[in-house]
mmCIF file of C-alpha atoms and ligand atoms in Angstrom:
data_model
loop_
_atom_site.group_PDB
_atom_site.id
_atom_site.type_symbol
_atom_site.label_atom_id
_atom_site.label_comp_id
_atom_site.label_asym_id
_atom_site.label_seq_id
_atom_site.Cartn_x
_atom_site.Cartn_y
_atom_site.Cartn_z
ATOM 1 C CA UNK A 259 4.525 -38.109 22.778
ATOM 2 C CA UNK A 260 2.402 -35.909 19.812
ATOM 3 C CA UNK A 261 3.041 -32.253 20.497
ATOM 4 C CA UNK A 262 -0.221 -30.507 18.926
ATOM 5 C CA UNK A 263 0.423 -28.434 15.888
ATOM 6 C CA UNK A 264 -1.493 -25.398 17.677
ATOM 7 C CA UNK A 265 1.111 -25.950 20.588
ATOM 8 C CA UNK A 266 4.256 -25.366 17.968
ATOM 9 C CA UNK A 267 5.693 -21.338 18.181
ATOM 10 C CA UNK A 268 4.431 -20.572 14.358
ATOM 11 C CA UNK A 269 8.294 -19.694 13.502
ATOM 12 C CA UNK A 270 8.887 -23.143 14.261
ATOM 13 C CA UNK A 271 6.209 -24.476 11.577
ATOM 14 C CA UNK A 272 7.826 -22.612 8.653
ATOM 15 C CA UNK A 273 9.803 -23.415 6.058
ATOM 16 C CA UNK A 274 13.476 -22.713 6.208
ATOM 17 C CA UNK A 275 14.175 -19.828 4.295
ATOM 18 C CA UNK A 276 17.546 -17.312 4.147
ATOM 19 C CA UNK A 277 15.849 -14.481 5.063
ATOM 20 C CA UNK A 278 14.166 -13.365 8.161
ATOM 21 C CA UNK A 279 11.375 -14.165 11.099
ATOM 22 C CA UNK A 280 10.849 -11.870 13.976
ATOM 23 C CA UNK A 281 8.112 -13.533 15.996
ATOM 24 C CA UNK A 282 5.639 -10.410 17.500
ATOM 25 C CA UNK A 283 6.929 -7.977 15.399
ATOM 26 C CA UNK A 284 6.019 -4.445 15.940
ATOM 27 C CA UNK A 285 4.295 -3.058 12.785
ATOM 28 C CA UNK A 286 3.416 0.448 13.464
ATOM 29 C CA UNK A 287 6.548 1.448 12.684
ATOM 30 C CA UNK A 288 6.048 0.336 9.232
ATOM 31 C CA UNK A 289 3.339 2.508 8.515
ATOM 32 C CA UNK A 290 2.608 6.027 7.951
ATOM 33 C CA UNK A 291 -0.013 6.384 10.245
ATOM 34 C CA UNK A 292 2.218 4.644 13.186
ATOM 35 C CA UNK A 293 -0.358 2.608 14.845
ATOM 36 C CA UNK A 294 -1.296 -0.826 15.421
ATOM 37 C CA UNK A 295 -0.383 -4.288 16.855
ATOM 38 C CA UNK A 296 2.301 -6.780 15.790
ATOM 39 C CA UNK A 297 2.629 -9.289 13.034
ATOM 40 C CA UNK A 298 2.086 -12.656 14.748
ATOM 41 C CA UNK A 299 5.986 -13.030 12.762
ATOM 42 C CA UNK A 300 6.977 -10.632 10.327
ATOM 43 C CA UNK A 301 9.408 -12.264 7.226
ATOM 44 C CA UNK A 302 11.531 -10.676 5.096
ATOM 45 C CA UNK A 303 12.471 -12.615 2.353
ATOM 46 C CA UNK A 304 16.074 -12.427 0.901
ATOM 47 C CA UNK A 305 15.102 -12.586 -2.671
ATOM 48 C CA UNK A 306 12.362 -13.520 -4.831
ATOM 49 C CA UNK A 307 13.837 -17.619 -4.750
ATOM 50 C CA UNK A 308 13.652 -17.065 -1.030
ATOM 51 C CA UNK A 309 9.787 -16.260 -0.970
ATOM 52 C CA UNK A 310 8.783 -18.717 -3.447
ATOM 53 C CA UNK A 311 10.531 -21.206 -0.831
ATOM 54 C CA UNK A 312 8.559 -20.032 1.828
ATOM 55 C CA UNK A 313 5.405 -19.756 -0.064
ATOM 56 C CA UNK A 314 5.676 -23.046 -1.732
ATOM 57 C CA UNK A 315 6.364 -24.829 1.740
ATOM 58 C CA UNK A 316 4.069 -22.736 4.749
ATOM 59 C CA UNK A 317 1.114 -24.809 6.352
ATOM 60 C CA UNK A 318 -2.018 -24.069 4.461
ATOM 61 C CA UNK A 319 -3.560 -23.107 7.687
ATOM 62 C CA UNK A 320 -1.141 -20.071 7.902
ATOM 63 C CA UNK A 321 -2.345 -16.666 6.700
ATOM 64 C CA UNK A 322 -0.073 -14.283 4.866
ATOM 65 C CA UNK A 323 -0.348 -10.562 4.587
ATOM 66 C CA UNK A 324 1.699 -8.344 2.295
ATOM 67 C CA UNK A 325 3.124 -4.777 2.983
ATOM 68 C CA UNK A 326 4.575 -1.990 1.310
ATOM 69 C CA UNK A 327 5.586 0.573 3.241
ATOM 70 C CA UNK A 328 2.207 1.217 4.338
ATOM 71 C CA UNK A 329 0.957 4.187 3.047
ATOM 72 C CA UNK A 330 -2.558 2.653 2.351
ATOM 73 C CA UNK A 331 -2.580 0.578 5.225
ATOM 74 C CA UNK A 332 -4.393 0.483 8.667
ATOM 75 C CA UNK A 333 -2.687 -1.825 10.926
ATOM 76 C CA UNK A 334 -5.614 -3.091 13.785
ATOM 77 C CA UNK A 335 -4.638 -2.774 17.676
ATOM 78 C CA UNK A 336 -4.713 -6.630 17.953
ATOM 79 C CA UNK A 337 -2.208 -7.558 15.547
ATOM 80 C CA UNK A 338 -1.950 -9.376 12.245
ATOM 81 C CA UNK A 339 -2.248 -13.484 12.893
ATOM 82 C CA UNK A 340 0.191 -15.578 10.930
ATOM 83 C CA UNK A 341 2.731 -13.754 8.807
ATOM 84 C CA UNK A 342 3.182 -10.745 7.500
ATOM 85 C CA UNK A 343 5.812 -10.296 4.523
ATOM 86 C CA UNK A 344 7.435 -7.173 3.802
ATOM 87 C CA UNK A 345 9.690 -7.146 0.522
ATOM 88 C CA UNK A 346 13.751 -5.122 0.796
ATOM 89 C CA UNK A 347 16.803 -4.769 -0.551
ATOM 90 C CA UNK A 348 16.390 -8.296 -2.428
ATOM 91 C CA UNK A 349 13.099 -6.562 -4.651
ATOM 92 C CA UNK A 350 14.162 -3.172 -5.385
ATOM 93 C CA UNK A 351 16.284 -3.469 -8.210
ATOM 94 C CA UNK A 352 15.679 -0.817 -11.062
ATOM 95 C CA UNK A 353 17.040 -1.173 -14.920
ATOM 96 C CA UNK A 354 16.007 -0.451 -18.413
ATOM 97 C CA UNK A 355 16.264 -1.713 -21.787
ATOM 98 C CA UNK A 356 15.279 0.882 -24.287
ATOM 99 C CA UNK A 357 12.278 2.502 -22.988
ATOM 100 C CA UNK A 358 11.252 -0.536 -20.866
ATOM 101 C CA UNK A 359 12.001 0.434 -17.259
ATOM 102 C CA UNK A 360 11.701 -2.637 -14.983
ATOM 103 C CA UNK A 361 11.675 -1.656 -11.298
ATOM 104 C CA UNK A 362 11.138 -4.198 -8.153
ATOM 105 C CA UNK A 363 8.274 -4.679 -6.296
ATOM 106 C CA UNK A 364 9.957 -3.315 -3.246
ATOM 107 C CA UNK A 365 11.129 -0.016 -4.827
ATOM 108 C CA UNK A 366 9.527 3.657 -3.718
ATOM 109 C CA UNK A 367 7.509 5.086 -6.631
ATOM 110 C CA UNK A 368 9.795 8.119 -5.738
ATOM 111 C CA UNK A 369 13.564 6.446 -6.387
ATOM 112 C CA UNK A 370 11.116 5.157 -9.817
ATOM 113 C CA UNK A 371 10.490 8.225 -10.679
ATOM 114 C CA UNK A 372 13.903 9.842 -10.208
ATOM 115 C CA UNK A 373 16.006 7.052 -11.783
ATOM 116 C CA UNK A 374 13.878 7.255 -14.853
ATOM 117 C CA UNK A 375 14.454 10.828 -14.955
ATOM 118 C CA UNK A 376 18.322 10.205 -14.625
ATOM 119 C CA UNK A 377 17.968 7.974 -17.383
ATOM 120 C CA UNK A 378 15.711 10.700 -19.772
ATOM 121 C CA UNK A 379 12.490 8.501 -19.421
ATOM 122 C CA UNK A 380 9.523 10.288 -19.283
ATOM 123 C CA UNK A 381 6.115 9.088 -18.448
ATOM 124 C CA UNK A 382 6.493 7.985 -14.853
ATOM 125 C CA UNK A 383 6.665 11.566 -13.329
ATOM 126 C CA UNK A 384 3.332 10.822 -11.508
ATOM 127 C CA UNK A 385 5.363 8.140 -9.439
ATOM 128 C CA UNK A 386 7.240 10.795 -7.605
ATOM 129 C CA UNK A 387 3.800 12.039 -5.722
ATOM 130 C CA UNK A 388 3.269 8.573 -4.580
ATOM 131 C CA UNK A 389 4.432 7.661 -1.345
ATOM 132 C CA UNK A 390 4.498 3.687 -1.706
ATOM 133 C CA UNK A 391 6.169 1.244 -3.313
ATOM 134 C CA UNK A 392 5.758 -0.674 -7.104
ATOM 135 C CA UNK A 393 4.121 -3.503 -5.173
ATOM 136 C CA UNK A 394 1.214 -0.920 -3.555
ATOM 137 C CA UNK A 395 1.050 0.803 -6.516
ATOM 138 C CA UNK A 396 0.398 -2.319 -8.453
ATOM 139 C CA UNK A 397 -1.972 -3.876 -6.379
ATOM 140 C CA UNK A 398 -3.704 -0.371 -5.578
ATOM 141 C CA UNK A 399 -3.309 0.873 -9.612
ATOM 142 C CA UNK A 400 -2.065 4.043 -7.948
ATOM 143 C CA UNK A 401 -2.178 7.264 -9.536
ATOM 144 C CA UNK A 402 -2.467 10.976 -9.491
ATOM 145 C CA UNK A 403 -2.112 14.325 -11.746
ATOM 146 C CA UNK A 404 -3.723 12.472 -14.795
ATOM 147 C CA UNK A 405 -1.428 9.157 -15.230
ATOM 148 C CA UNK A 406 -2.309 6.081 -12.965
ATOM 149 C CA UNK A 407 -0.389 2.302 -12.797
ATOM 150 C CA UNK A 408 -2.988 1.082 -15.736
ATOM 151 C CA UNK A 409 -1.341 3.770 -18.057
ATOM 152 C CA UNK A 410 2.580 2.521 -17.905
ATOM 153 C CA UNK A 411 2.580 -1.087 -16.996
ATOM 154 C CA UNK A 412 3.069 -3.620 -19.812
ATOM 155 C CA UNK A 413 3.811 -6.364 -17.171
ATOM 156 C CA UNK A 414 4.305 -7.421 -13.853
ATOM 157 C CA UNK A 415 5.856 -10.281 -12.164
ATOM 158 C CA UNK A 416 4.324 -11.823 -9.265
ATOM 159 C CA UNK A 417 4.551 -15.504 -7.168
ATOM 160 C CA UNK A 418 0.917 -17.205 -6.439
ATOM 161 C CA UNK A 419 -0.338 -18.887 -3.391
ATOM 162 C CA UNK A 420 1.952 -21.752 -4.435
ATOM 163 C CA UNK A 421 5.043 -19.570 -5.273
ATOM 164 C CA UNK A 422 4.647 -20.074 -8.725
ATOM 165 C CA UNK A 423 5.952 -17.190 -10.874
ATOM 166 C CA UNK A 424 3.158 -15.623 -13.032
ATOM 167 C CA UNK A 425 4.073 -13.080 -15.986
ATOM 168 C CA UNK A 426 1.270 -10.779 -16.201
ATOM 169 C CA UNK A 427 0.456 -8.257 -19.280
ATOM 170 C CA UNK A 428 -1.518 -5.280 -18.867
ATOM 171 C CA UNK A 429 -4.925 -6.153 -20.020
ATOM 172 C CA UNK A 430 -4.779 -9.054 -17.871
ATOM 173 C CA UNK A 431 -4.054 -7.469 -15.099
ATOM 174 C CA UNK A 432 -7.737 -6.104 -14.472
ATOM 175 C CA UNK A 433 -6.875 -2.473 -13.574
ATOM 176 C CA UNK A 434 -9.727 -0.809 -12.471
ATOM 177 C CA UNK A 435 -9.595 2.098 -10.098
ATOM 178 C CA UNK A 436 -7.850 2.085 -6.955
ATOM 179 C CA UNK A 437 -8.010 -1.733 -7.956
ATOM 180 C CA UNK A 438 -6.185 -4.491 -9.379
ATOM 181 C CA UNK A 439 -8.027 -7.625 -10.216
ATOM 182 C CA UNK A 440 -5.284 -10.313 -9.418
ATOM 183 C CA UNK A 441 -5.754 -12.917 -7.230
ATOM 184 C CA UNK A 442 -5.569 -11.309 -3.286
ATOM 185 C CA UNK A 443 -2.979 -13.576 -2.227
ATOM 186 C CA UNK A 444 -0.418 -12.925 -5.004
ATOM 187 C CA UNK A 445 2.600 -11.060 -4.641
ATOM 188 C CA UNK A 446 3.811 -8.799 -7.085
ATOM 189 C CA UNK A 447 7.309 -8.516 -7.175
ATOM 190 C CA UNK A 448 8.546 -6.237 -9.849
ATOM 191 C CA UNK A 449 6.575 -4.335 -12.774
ATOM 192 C CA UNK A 450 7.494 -3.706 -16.383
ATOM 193 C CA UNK A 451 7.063 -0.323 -17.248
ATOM 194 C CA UNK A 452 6.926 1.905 -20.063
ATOM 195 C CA UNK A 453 8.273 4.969 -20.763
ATOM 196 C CA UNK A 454 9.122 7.244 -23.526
ATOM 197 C CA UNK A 455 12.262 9.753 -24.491
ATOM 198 C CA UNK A 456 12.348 12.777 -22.723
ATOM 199 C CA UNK A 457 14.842 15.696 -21.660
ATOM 200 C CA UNK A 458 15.984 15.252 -17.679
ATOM 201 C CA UNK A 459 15.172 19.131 -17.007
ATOM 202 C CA UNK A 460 11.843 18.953 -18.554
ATOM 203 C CA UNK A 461 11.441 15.694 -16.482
ATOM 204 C CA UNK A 462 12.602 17.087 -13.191
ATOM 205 C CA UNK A 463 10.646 20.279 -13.696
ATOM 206 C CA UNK A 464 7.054 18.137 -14.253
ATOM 207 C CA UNK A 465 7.682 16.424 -10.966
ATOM 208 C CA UNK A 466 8.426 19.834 -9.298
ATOM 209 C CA UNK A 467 4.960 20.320 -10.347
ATOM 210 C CA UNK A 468 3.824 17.812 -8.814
ATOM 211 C CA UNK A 469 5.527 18.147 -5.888
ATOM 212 C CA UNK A 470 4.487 21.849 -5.184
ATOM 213 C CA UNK A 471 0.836 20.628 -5.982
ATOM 214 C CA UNK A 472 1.115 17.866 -3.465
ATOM 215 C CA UNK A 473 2.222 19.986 -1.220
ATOM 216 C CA UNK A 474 -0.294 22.503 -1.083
ATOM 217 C CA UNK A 475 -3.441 20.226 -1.542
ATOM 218 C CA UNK A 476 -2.464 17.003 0.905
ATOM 219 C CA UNK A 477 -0.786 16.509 4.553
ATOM 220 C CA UNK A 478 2.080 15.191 3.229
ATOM 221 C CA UNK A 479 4.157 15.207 6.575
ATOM 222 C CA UNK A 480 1.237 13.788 8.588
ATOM 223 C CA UNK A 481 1.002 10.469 9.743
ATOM 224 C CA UNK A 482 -1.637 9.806 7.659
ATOM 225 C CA UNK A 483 -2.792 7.392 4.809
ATOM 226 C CA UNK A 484 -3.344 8.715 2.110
ATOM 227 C CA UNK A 485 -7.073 9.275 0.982
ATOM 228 C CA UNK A 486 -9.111 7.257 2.810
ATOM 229 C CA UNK A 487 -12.250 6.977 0.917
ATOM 230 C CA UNK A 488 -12.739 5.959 -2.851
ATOM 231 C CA UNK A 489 -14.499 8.659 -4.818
ATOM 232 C CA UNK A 490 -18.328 7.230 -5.167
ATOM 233 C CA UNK A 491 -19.177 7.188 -8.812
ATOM 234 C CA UNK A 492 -19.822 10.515 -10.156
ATOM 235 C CA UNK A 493 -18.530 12.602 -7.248
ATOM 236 C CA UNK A 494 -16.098 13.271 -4.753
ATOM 237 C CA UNK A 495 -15.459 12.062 -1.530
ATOM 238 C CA UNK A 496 -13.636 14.856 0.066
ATOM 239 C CA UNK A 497 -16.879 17.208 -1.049
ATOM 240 C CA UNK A 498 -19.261 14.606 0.471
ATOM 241 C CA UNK A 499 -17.221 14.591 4.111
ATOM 242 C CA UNK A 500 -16.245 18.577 3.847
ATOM 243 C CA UNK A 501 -20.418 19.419 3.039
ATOM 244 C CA UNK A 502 -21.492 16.523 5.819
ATOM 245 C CA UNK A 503 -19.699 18.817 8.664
ATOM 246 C CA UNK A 504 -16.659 15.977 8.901
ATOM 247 C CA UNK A 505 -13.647 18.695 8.229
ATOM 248 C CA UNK A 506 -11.586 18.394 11.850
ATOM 249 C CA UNK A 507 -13.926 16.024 13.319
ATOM 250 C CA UNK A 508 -11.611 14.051 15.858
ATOM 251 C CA UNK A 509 -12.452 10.546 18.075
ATOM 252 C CA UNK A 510 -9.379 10.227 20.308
ATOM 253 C CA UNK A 511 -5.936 11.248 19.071
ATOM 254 C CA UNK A 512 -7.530 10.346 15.615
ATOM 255 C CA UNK A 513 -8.754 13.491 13.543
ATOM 256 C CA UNK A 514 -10.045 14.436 9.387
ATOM 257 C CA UNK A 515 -7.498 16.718 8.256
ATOM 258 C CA UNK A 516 -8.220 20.297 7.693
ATOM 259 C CA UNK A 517 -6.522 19.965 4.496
ATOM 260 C CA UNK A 518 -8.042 17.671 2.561
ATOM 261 C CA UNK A 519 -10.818 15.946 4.495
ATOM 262 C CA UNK A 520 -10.456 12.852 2.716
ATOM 263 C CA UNK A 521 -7.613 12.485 4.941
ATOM 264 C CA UNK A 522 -7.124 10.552 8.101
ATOM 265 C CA UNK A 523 -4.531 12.065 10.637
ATOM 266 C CA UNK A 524 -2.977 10.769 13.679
ATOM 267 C CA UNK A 525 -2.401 13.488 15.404
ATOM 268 C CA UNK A 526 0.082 11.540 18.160
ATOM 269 C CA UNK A 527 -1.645 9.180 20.138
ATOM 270 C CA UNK A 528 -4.186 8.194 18.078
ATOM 271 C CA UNK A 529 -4.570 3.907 18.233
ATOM 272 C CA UNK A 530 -5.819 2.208 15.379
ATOM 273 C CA UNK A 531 -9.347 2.128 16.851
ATOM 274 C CA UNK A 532 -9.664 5.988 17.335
ATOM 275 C CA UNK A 533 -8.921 6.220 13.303
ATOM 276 C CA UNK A 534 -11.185 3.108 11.941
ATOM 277 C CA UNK A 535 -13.945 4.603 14.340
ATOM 278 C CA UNK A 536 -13.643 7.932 13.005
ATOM 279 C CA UNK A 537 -13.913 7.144 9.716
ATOM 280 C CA UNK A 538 -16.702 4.954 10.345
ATOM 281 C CA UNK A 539 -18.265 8.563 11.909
ATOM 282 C CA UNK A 540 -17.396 10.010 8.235
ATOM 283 C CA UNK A 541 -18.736 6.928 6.691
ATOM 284 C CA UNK A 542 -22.182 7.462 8.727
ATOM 285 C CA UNK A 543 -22.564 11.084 8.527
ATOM 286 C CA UNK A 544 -21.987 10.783 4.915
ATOM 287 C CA UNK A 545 -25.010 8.384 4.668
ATOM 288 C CA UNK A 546 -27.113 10.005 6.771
ATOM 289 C CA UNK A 547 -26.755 13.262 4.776
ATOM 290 C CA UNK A 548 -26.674 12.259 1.022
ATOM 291 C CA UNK A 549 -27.644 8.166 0.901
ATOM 292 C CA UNK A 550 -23.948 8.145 -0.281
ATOM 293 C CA UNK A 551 -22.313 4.521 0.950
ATOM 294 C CA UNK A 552 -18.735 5.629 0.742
ATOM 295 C CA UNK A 553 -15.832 2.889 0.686
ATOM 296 C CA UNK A 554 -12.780 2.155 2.884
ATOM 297 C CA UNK A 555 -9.697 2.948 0.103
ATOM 298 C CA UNK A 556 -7.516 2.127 2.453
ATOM 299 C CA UNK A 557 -6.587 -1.341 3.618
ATOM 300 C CA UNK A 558 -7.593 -2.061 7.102
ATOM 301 C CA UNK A 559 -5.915 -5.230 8.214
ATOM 302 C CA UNK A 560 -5.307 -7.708 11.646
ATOM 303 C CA UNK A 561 -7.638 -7.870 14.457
ATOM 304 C CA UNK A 562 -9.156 -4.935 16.977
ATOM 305 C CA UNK A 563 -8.458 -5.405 20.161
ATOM 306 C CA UNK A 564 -11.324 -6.947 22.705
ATOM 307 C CA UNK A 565 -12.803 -4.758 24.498
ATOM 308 C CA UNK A 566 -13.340 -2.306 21.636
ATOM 309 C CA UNK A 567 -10.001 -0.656 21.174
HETATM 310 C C1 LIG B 57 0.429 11.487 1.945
HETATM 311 C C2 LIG B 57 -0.103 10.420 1.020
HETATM 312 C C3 LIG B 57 -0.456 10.745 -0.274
HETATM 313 C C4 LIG B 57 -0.953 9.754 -1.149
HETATM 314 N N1 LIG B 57 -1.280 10.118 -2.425
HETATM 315 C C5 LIG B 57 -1.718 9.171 -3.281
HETATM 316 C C6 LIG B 57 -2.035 9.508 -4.632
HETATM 317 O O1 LIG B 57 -1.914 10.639 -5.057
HETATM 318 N N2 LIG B 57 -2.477 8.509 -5.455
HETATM 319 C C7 LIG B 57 -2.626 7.226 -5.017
HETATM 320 O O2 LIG B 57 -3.023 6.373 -5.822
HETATM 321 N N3 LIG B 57 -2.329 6.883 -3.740
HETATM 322 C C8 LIG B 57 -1.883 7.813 -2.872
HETATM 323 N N4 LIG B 57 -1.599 7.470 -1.580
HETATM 324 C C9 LIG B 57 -1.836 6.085 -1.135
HETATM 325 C C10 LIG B 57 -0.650 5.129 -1.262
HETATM 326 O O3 LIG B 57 0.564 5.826 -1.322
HETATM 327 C C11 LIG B 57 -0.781 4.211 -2.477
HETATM 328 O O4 LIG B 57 -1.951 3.423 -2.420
HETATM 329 C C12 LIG B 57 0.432 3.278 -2.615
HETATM 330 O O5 LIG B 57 0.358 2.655 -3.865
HETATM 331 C C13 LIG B 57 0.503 2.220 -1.516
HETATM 332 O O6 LIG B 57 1.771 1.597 -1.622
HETATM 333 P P1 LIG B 57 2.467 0.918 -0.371
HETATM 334 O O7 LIG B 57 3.717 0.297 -0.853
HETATM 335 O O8 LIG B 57 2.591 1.875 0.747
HETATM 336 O O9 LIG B 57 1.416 -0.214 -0.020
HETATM 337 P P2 LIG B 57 0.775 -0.556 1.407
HETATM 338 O O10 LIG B 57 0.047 0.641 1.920
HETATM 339 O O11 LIG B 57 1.784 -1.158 2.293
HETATM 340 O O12 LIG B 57 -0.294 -1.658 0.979
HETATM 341 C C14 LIG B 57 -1.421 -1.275 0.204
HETATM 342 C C15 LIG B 57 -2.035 -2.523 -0.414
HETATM 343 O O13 LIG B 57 -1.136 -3.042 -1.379
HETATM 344 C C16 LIG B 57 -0.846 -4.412 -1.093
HETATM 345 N N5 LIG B 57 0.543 -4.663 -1.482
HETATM 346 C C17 LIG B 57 1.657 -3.970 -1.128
HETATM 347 N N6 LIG B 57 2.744 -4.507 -1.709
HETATM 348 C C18 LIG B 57 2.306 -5.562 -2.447
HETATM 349 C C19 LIG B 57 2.943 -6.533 -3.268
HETATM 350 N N7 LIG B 57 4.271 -6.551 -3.454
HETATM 351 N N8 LIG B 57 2.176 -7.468 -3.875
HETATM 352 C C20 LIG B 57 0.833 -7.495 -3.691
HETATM 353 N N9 LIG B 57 0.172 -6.611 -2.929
HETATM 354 C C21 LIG B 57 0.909 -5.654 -2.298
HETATM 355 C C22 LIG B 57 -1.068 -4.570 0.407
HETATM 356 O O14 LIG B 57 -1.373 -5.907 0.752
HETATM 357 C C23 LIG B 57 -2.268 -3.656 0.605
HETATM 358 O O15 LIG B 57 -3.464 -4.317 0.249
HETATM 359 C C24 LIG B 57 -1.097 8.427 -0.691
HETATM 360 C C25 LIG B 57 -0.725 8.096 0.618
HETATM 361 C C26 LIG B 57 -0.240 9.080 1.477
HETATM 362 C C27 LIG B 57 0.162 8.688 2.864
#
């Protein structure tokens, strides 16, 4: 007898790969704001070989979704269909040659930051107030304090669709803010970066800096994600929310920080729903005040729940 494809567990339709599947795998806990639904199967490949297996050999009808550590990322009550990939151990390698710092895709922007230091290359020191990976950064040309991903990468490596590797160089690579223009389903999985000579102290004392700065301008404990909004052209988004009345405005356990109101918070129990729907509040009040149309910065992925939530 024909057993449907539909009828197959998806775990069963992949390709056999040496890392691993977790069917209905809670991804919340991946994320800084701590909400949302599962990953219809969550993989985490062993090494870059090990993806370009699985990417080279999934059903086309499969969708894939790729995750840092999720400090960009709104994660939908209903879950993320098909799979979900987030990079480890396998693509966070970090080494240099000269002043060319290569660092995995998998790698915090922090341990970046600090290893460089260790080895006396400056230049990255804006990596350390980042709370994602090389990966998110790429894709997301993160930055802050004056430097952003478009100002240190000469290259990065990253599998297609197929799982073919592509060597990228900078201009290439489309930066443009908050934005990189490579293809939405590729996967970067390490960057090449440069740096320049520089004393450790002098290092380590910039990303004090940046540090103490960080700490007094953004909720940096909160579960949170980061600024939500893109800054429209010509002006700020935080100003736009603080002058439309948004500053603590809450839906649920969801609330704008007091801090920065560019900010999402979850102040406990907010669900996924509670934090789109407030900023979708922001996005309206914004509107209704200035004609301002601000944009989502931060990745909203999966499905809402029925039934609203
Ligand atoms: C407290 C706080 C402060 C922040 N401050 C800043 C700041 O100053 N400047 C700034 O720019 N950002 C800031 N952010 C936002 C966030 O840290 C960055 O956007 C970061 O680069 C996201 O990295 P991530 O690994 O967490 O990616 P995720 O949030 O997991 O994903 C973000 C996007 O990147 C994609 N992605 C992740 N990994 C890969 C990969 N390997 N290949 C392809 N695509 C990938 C995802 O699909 C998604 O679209 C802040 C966030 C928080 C919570």
């Amino acid at each position: 007898m024909m057993v449907a494809t539909q009828s197959l567990r998806l775990v069963d339709r992949l390709p056999k790969v040496r890392g691993t599947y977790r069917a209905n795998a809670n991804l919340g806990q991946y994320t800084w704001f701590r909400v949302g639904g599962p990953a219809e199967v969550l993989f985490r490949p062993a090494d870059e070989a090990d993806l370009a297996v699985f990417l080279a050999g999934k059903p086309a009808d499969v969708p894939v979704t790729v995750m840092g550590v999720g400090s960009n990322l709104l994660v939908r009550d209903g879950g993320v269909p098909g799979v979900t990939i987030r990079l480890g151990k396998g693509f966070a390698g970090i080494s240099h040659d000269g002043s060319i710092l290569r660092a995995g895709a998998a790698c915090l922007d922090l341990n970046v930051a600090l290893q460089a230091r260790d080895w006396g290359l400056a230049g990255l020191e804006f990596l350390s107030g980042i709370p994602g990976t090389i990966g998110g950064a790429l894709r997301m040309n993160a930055g802050a304090y004056g430097s952003e991903m478009k100002d240190v990468t000469l290259a990065a490596e990253a599998l297609d669709a197929k799982g073919e590797r592509q060597y990228v160089t900078n201009g290439a690579l489309c930066f443009g803010y908050r934005h990189t223009g490579m293809p939405a389903d590729w996967i970067f999985v390490a960057a090449e970066l440069k740096t320049e000579a520089g004393e450790p102290e002098a290092i380590a004392a910039r990303m004090m800096e940046i540090q103490a700065k960080r700490e007094t301008a953004q909720p940096v404990r909160a579960r949170t994600g980061g600024s939500t909004f893109a800054n429209p052209d010509g002006a700020k988004a935080w100003e736009l929310i603080d002058a439309a009345g948004c500053r603590g405005l809450t839906r649920g356990g969801a609330m704008v920080s007091e801090k920065h109101c560019n900010f999402l918070i979850n102040t406990g129990e907010a669900t996924a729903a509670d934090l789109e729907d407030l900023g979708e509040d922001v996005r309206a009040r914004v509107f209704a005040k200035f004609g301002v149309d601000l944009k989502w910065e931060i990745k909203r992925i999966g499905m809402r729940l029925e039934g609203g939530q």
